Short mmCIF file of C-alpha atoms in Angstrom, two decimals:
data_model
loop_
_atom_site.label_atom_id
_atom_site.label_comp_id
_atom_site.label_asym_id
_atom_site.label_seq_id
_atom_site.Cartn_x
_atom_site.Cartn_y
_atom_site.Cartn_z
CA ARG A 1025 41.16 68.24 71.82
CA ILE A 1026 40.75 66.05 74.90
CA THR A 1027 36.95 65.84 74.36
CA SER A 1028 37.34 64.83 70.70
CA ALA A 1029 39.92 62.21 71.65
CA LEU A 1030 37.50 60.64 74.15
CA ARG A 1031 34.77 60.53 71.52
CA ASN A 1032 37.10 58.74 69.11
CA LEU A 1033 37.85 56.13 71.78
CA GLN A 1034 34.13 55.53 72.35
CA THR A 1035 33.34 55.18 68.65
CA GLY A 1036 36.42 53.10 67.90
CA ARG A 1037 37.85 55.57 65.46
CA GLU A 1038 41.58 55.91 65.07
CA PHE A 1039 43.13 59.19 66.00
CA LYS A 1040 46.61 60.45 65.48
CA VAL A 1041 48.64 62.21 68.08
CA PRO A 1042 49.99 65.43 66.62
CA LYS A 1043 53.72 65.31 66.26
CA LYS A 1044 55.81 67.81 68.08
CA VAL A 1045 57.37 70.18 65.67
CA SER A 1046 61.10 70.29 66.24
CA ARG A 1047 62.98 73.44 65.49
CA LYS A 1048 66.68 73.78 65.30
CA ARG A 1049 68.13 76.18 67.82
CA SER A 1050 69.69 79.14 66.24
CA SER A 1051 72.48 81.21 67.59
CA ARG A 1052 69.91 83.78 68.69
CA ASP A 1053 68.35 81.34 71.16
CA VAL A 1054 71.63 80.89 73.04
CA THR A 1055 72.15 83.46 75.77
CA GLU A 1056 75.72 84.62 75.81
CA VAL A 1057 77.27 84.58 79.28
CA PRO A 1058 79.68 87.46 79.73
CA PRO A 1059 83.13 86.51 80.97
CA GLN A 1060 83.47 86.79 84.72
CA LYS A 1061 85.67 89.57 85.96
CA LYS A 1062 87.96 89.46 88.90
CA SER A 1063 86.29 90.51 92.11
CA LEU A 1064 87.65 93.76 93.49
CA SER A 1065 88.17 93.48 97.22
CA ASP A 1066 88.43 96.55 99.43
CA ASP A 1067 90.76 94.78 101.86
CA TRP A 1068 94.23 95.35 100.47
CA LEU A 1069 95.80 93.56 103.44
CA GLN A 1070 94.25 90.32 102.20
CA THR A 1071 94.42 91.04 98.48
CA PHE A 1072 98.14 91.86 98.43
CA ALA A 1073 99.17 89.56 101.26
CA PRO A 1074 102.48 87.83 100.46
CA LYS A 1075 101.93 84.29 99.22
CA LYS A 1076 105.61 83.30 99.22
CA ALA A 1077 108.59 84.05 101.40
CA GLU A 1078 110.11 86.01 98.52
CA ASP A 1079 107.31 88.58 98.73
CA LEU A 1080 107.77 89.25 102.45
CA ALA A 1081 109.02 92.68 103.48
CA VAL A 1082 110.96 91.10 106.35
CA HIS A 1083 114.70 90.78 106.77
CA ALA A 1084 116.00 87.54 105.28
CA ASN A 1085 117.67 86.48 108.54
CA LYS A 1086 114.37 86.57 110.43
CA ILE A 1087 112.65 84.52 107.74
CA GLN A 1088 115.44 81.95 107.89
CA GLU A 1089 115.20 81.75 111.68
CA VAL A 1090 111.49 80.95 111.56
CA ALA A 1091 111.97 78.48 108.68
CA LYS A 1092 114.79 76.77 110.57
CA TRP A 1093 112.64 76.45 113.68
CA LEU A 1094 109.87 74.79 111.63
CA GLU A 1095 112.37 72.34 110.14
CA ILE A 1096 113.77 71.40 113.56
CA SER A 1097 110.24 71.02 114.95
CA GLU A 1098 109.34 68.66 112.12
CA GLU A 1099 112.48 66.58 112.63
CA ASN A 1100 111.91 66.29 116.39
CA PHE A 1101 108.20 65.60 116.07
CA SER A 1102 108.17 62.51 118.28
CA LYS A 1103 110.38 64.00 120.97
CA LYS A 1104 109.30 65.87 124.09
CA PRO A 1105 108.73 68.62 125.02
CA ASN A 1106 106.56 69.90 122.19
CA PRO A 1107 108.14 72.84 120.36
CA ILE A 1108 106.89 76.32 121.26
CA LEU A 1109 107.93 79.54 119.54
CA LEU A 1110 107.42 83.12 120.71
CA LEU A 1111 107.43 85.81 118.02
CA THR A 1112 107.67 89.38 119.27
CA GLY A 1113 108.00 92.74 117.57
CA PRO A 1114 106.24 96.06 116.97
CA ALA A 1115 102.95 96.33 115.11
CA GLY A 1116 103.13 95.78 111.37
CA CYS A 1117 106.59 94.19 111.26
CA GLY A 1118 105.44 91.07 109.39
CA LYS A 1119 105.22 88.49 112.18
CA THR A 1120 101.93 86.90 111.14
CA ALA A 1121 102.62 87.25 107.41
CA THR A 1122 105.90 85.37 107.82
CA VAL A 1123 104.23 82.48 109.63
CA VAL A 1124 101.41 82.26 107.07
CA ALA A 1125 103.75 82.35 104.07
CA LEU A 1126 106.16 79.75 105.46
CA ALA A 1127 103.31 77.49 106.56
CA ALA A 1128 101.92 77.53 103.02
CA GLU A 1129 105.31 76.73 101.50
CA LYS A 1130 105.92 73.83 103.90
CA ASP A 1131 102.35 72.52 103.49
CA TYR A 1132 101.23 73.12 107.07
CA ASN A 1133 97.57 73.29 107.99
CA LEU A 1134 97.49 76.57 109.91
CA VAL A 1135 95.00 76.64 112.79
CA GLU A 1136 94.54 79.95 114.60
CA TRP A 1137 92.87 80.57 117.94
CA VAL A 1138 90.11 83.20 117.90
CA THR A 1139 88.68 84.26 121.25
CA PRO A 1140 84.95 83.40 121.18
CA ILE A 1141 82.16 85.55 122.50
CA ASP A 1142 80.53 84.82 125.84
CA THR A 1143 78.20 81.83 125.54
CA PHE A 1144 75.79 80.23 127.99
CA ARG A 1145 74.48 76.70 128.33
CA GLN A 1146 71.01 76.02 129.65
CA TYR A 1147 70.39 73.21 132.12
CA ARG A 1148 67.25 72.06 133.91
CA ASP A 1149 67.23 70.90 137.48
CA ALA A 1150 64.79 68.57 139.23
CA ASP A 1151 62.25 71.37 139.63
CA GLU A 1152 62.26 72.01 135.84
CA GLU A 1153 63.81 75.41 136.33
CA GLY A 1154 66.20 76.69 133.68
CA ILE A 1155 69.74 77.41 134.81
CA GLU A 1156 72.21 79.31 132.64
CA VAL A 1157 75.87 78.54 133.15
CA GLU A 1158 78.58 80.55 131.42
CA GLU A 1159 81.12 78.46 129.55
CA SER A 1160 84.66 78.97 130.78
CA LYS A 1161 87.08 80.50 128.28
CA SER A 1162 89.84 78.67 130.07
CA GLU A 1163 88.27 75.32 129.21
CA LYS A 1164 87.67 76.43 125.63
CA PHE A 1165 91.30 77.41 125.25
CA ARG A 1166 92.42 74.07 126.66
CA GLU A 1167 90.07 72.21 124.32
CA PHE A 1168 91.40 74.17 121.36
CA LEU A 1169 95.01 73.25 122.09
CA PHE A 1170 94.08 69.60 122.63
CA GLN A 1171 91.68 69.06 119.73
CA ALA A 1172 93.39 71.22 117.10
CA SER A 1173 96.71 69.47 117.65
CA ARG A 1174 95.28 65.95 117.46
CA PHE A 1175 92.43 65.98 114.94
CA LYS A 1176 93.20 66.87 111.34
CA SER A 1177 90.90 68.61 108.88
CA LEU A 1178 88.92 66.51 106.40
CA PHE A 1179 89.49 69.10 103.67
CA ARG A 1180 93.29 69.00 103.78
CA LYS A 1181 95.49 66.16 102.55
CA SER A 1182 98.43 67.17 104.68
CA ASN A 1183 98.61 65.83 108.22
CA LYS A 1184 100.98 68.55 109.40
CA ARG A 1185 99.35 71.13 111.64
CA LEU A 1186 100.63 74.39 113.06
CA LEU A 1187 98.83 76.17 115.90
CA VAL A 1188 98.99 79.96 116.16
CA VAL A 1189 97.81 82.06 119.11
CA GLU A 1190 97.78 85.81 118.56
CA ASP A 1191 94.52 86.84 120.21
CA PHE A 1192 95.19 86.08 123.86
CA PRO A 1193 92.15 85.47 126.11
CA ASN A 1194 91.67 87.98 128.89
CA PHE A 1195 91.78 85.37 131.64
CA LEU A 1196 95.44 84.70 130.84
CA LEU A 1197 96.30 88.34 131.42
CA ARG A 1198 94.48 88.35 134.75
CA ASP A 1199 95.91 85.04 135.94
CA PRO A 1200 99.37 84.19 134.53
CA GLN A 1201 99.47 81.06 136.71
CA ALA A 1202 96.63 79.61 134.62
CA PHE A 1203 98.81 80.03 131.55
CA SER A 1204 101.57 78.02 133.19
CA SER A 1205 99.09 75.25 133.99
CA ILE A 1206 97.94 75.18 130.37
CA LEU A 1207 101.52 74.85 129.16
CA ASP A 1208 102.01 71.91 131.54
CA THR A 1209 99.08 70.14 129.89
CA TRP A 1210 100.36 71.07 126.44
CA GLN A 1211 103.75 69.51 127.10
CA ILE A 1212 102.01 66.17 127.64
CA SER A 1213 99.09 66.21 125.19
CA GLY A 1214 100.31 68.46 122.37
CA ARG A 1215 100.98 66.88 118.98
CA CYS A 1216 102.17 69.76 116.78
CA PRO A 1217 104.24 72.98 116.93
CA LEU A 1218 102.74 75.99 118.71
CA ILE A 1219 103.52 79.63 117.92
CA PHE A 1220 102.62 82.63 120.09
CA ILE A 1221 102.64 86.01 118.32
CA VAL A 1222 102.92 89.05 120.58
CA THR A 1223 102.97 92.73 119.64
CA GLU A 1224 105.35 94.68 121.84
CA THR A 1225 104.30 97.90 123.58
CA LYS A 1226 106.25 100.48 125.54
CA SER A 1227 104.06 100.08 128.61
CA LYS A 1228 105.06 97.07 130.72
CA GLN A 1229 101.53 96.76 132.09
CA LEU A 1230 100.17 96.13 128.58
CA ASN A 1231 103.14 94.16 127.29
CA ILE A 1232 102.02 90.53 126.99
CA SER A 1233 105.56 89.36 126.34
CA PHE A 1234 106.73 90.85 129.64
CA ASN A 1235 103.78 89.62 131.72
CA LEU A 1236 103.11 86.15 130.28
CA PHE A 1237 106.53 85.11 129.01
CA PRO A 1238 109.16 85.97 131.63
CA ASP A 1239 112.63 84.48 131.33
CA SER A 1240 111.87 81.82 133.93
CA LEU A 1241 108.86 80.52 131.98
CA ARG A 1242 110.76 80.48 128.67
CA SER A 1243 113.54 78.49 130.28
CA GLU A 1244 111.19 76.04 132.01
CA TYR A 1245 109.21 75.16 128.88
CA LYS A 1246 112.12 75.64 126.44
CA ILE A 1247 110.31 78.31 124.45
CA SER A 1248 112.27 79.62 121.47
CA HIS A 1249 112.18 83.39 121.01
CA ILE A 1250 112.56 85.35 117.76
CA SER A 1251 112.28 89.14 117.89
CA PHE A 1252 111.30 91.08 114.76
CA ASN A 1253 112.37 94.64 113.98
CA PRO A 1254 110.39 97.41 112.24
CA ILE A 1255 110.33 97.15 108.45
CA SER A 1256 113.25 98.96 106.85
CA LEU A 1257 112.66 101.68 104.27
CA THR A 1258 114.23 99.60 101.50
CA LEU A 1259 112.07 96.53 102.09
CA MET A 1260 108.93 98.60 102.54
CA LYS A 1261 109.60 100.47 99.30
CA LYS A 1262 109.99 97.14 97.50
CA ALA A 1263 106.70 95.83 98.94
CA LEU A 1264 104.75 98.96 97.98
CA GLN A 1265 106.29 98.89 94.52
CA ARG A 1266 104.79 95.44 94.03
CA ILE A 1267 101.36 96.82 94.90
CA THR A 1268 101.56 99.98 92.79
CA SER A 1269 102.60 97.97 89.73
CA ALA A 1270 99.40 95.92 90.06
CA LEU A 1271 97.25 99.07 89.99
CA LYS A 1272 97.89 99.42 86.25
CA GLU A 1273 95.95 96.23 85.50
CA GLU A 1274 92.25 95.40 85.65
CA PRO A 1275 90.17 95.64 87.74
CA TYR A 1276 92.21 97.97 89.97
CA SER A 1277 92.72 100.59 87.27
CA GLN A 1278 88.97 101.27 87.22
CA VAL A 1279 88.87 102.40 90.84
CA TYR A 1280 92.45 103.33 91.73
CA LYS A 1281 95.18 105.41 90.20
CA GLN A 1282 98.90 104.83 90.41
CA PRO A 1283 100.32 107.39 92.85
CA VAL A 1284 103.44 109.33 91.97
CA GLN A 1285 106.71 108.37 93.60
CA GLU A 1286 106.69 111.47 95.81
CA VAL A 1287 103.42 110.35 97.40
CA VAL A 1288 104.68 106.77 97.86
CA ASP A 1289 107.83 108.03 99.58
CA SER A 1290 105.76 110.15 101.94
CA VAL A 1291 103.59 107.13 102.81
CA ILE A 1292 106.73 105.12 103.61
CA SER A 1293 108.21 107.82 105.84
CA SER A 1294 104.90 108.34 107.66
CA ALA A 1295 104.45 104.61 108.41
CA MET A 1296 107.54 104.44 110.68
CA GLY A 1297 108.26 100.80 109.89
CA ASP A 1298 104.62 99.62 110.03
CA ILE A 1299 103.89 97.81 106.76
CA ARG A 1300 100.21 97.41 107.62
CA ASN A 1301 99.82 101.15 108.14
CA ALA A 1302 101.70 101.83 104.89
CA ILE A 1303 99.41 99.57 102.83
CA LEU A 1304 96.25 101.14 104.26
CA ASN A 1305 97.54 104.66 103.59
CA LEU A 1306 98.61 103.65 100.09
CA GLN A 1307 95.09 102.42 99.41
CA PHE A 1308 93.73 105.78 100.54
CA VAL A 1309 96.06 107.91 98.41
CA SER A 1310 95.52 105.64 95.38
CA GLN A 1311 91.82 106.39 95.12
CA LYS A 1312 90.94 108.53 92.14
CA ASP A 1313 88.99 111.06 94.20
CA ALA A 1314 91.52 111.32 97.05
CA ILE A 1315 92.49 114.85 98.08
CA LEU A 1316 96.08 115.02 99.29
CA THR A 1317 97.93 117.76 101.09
CA ILE A 1318 101.69 117.47 100.78
CA ASP A 1319 103.98 119.35 103.13
CA ILE A 1320 107.46 119.84 101.68
CA GLU A 1321 110.23 120.10 104.27
CA ARG A 1322 113.86 120.87 103.57
CA VAL A 1323 116.40 119.01 105.65
CA GLU A 1324 119.70 120.87 105.74
CA GLY A 1325 122.90 118.92 105.31
CA GLN A 1326 126.09 119.28 107.28
CA LYS A 1327 127.78 121.28 104.55
CA LYS A 1328 126.61 124.75 103.74
CA GLY A 1329 124.26 125.03 100.80
CA LYS A 1330 123.56 121.30 100.67
CA GLY A 1331 120.38 119.67 101.76
CA LYS A 1332 117.52 117.47 100.64
CA THR A 1333 113.78 117.86 100.57
CA SER A 1334 111.35 115.37 102.07
CA ALA A 1335 107.61 115.24 101.48
CA LYS A 1336 105.07 114.41 104.15
CA LEU A 1337 101.37 113.88 103.70
CA LYS A 1338 99.28 115.76 106.20
CA THR A 1339 96.24 113.59 105.47
CA VAL A 1340 97.89 110.26 106.34
CA GLY A 1341 100.31 109.01 108.93
CA ARG A 1342 100.68 106.77 111.91
CA ASP A 1343 99.70 107.81 115.40
CA GLU A 1344 102.77 108.44 117.50
CA THR A 1345 103.09 106.06 120.44
CA ILE A 1346 104.32 107.78 123.59
CA THR A 1347 104.32 106.96 127.29
CA LEU A 1348 101.89 108.45 129.78
CA MET A 1349 104.48 110.74 131.39
CA HIS A 1350 105.61 111.95 127.97
CA ALA A 1351 102.02 112.79 127.06
CA LEU A 1352 101.49 114.68 130.33
CA GLY A 1353 104.68 116.63 129.68
CA ARG A 1354 103.36 117.74 126.32
CA VAL A 1355 100.13 118.91 127.93
CA PHE A 1356 101.68 120.89 130.80
CA ASN A 1357 104.65 122.18 128.81
CA PRO A 1358 103.41 122.74 125.26
CA LYS A 1359 105.87 124.01 122.68
#
């Protein structure tokens, strides 16, 4: 066609450009896009995390104490010293979940410290030899407290910021005096509330609250202290009921089954007040191919002939926390 068109140009003949044949698109030409389904996450701790204070499995008084502290901190924003809160309690008692839920309700931009991995910077001296210098975690922690409290995020409209430290750097545990020096700097340069979340342990050597936050330090820096208790059976049952009711709907019903009440009760009793442990065990027993072994125990009442039965799952449960001397006693004097 191109050759014939060139010949027509040379001879002066007129040529017509063939018109493009248009064809109406039929419904067959349109590819139907299937509706997107909800993504099924394997992390139930994130999927069923409480979004509001009403969904928290924490005593109402503790929620009100934290909410009241946030209100007072916001009212006294321009005053010194900067507000600091210490939250303590056993594992899985809802400390972090309470802070996250209340921060979302009060429109706080939550900024959490995460201990970074060891990093090195390379320098070159006059002899063009490379020198690697390890970055100090102490300086990184100081920079975090300074920058996160002063510079707001570009992706958030709210200017209110709330700093949370739950993962304590190792250098603070080795040198508590360094922590006191950091708090001195924070009292001067901090621009937002600061919350420390500490999980209590029976061993004083591993208890961060005992080693880093003695009474003298709390009094010097006016650190407020709120202690959480283990989750009660009633509140934990209510929280797990909210999760099991969601298993009836898509897409959870394709992978999980709704466990019977006897299994749910055994999960609650085995968790010993740890809501995180209860949710993970509930996810395990809710799988369709889960094999469960239930041990039925009869607890006798005070009156003759009366008693109640309690079910315990042998396949799930929380590890019992005991002291070193208690563990040695079980080894040398087994029963």
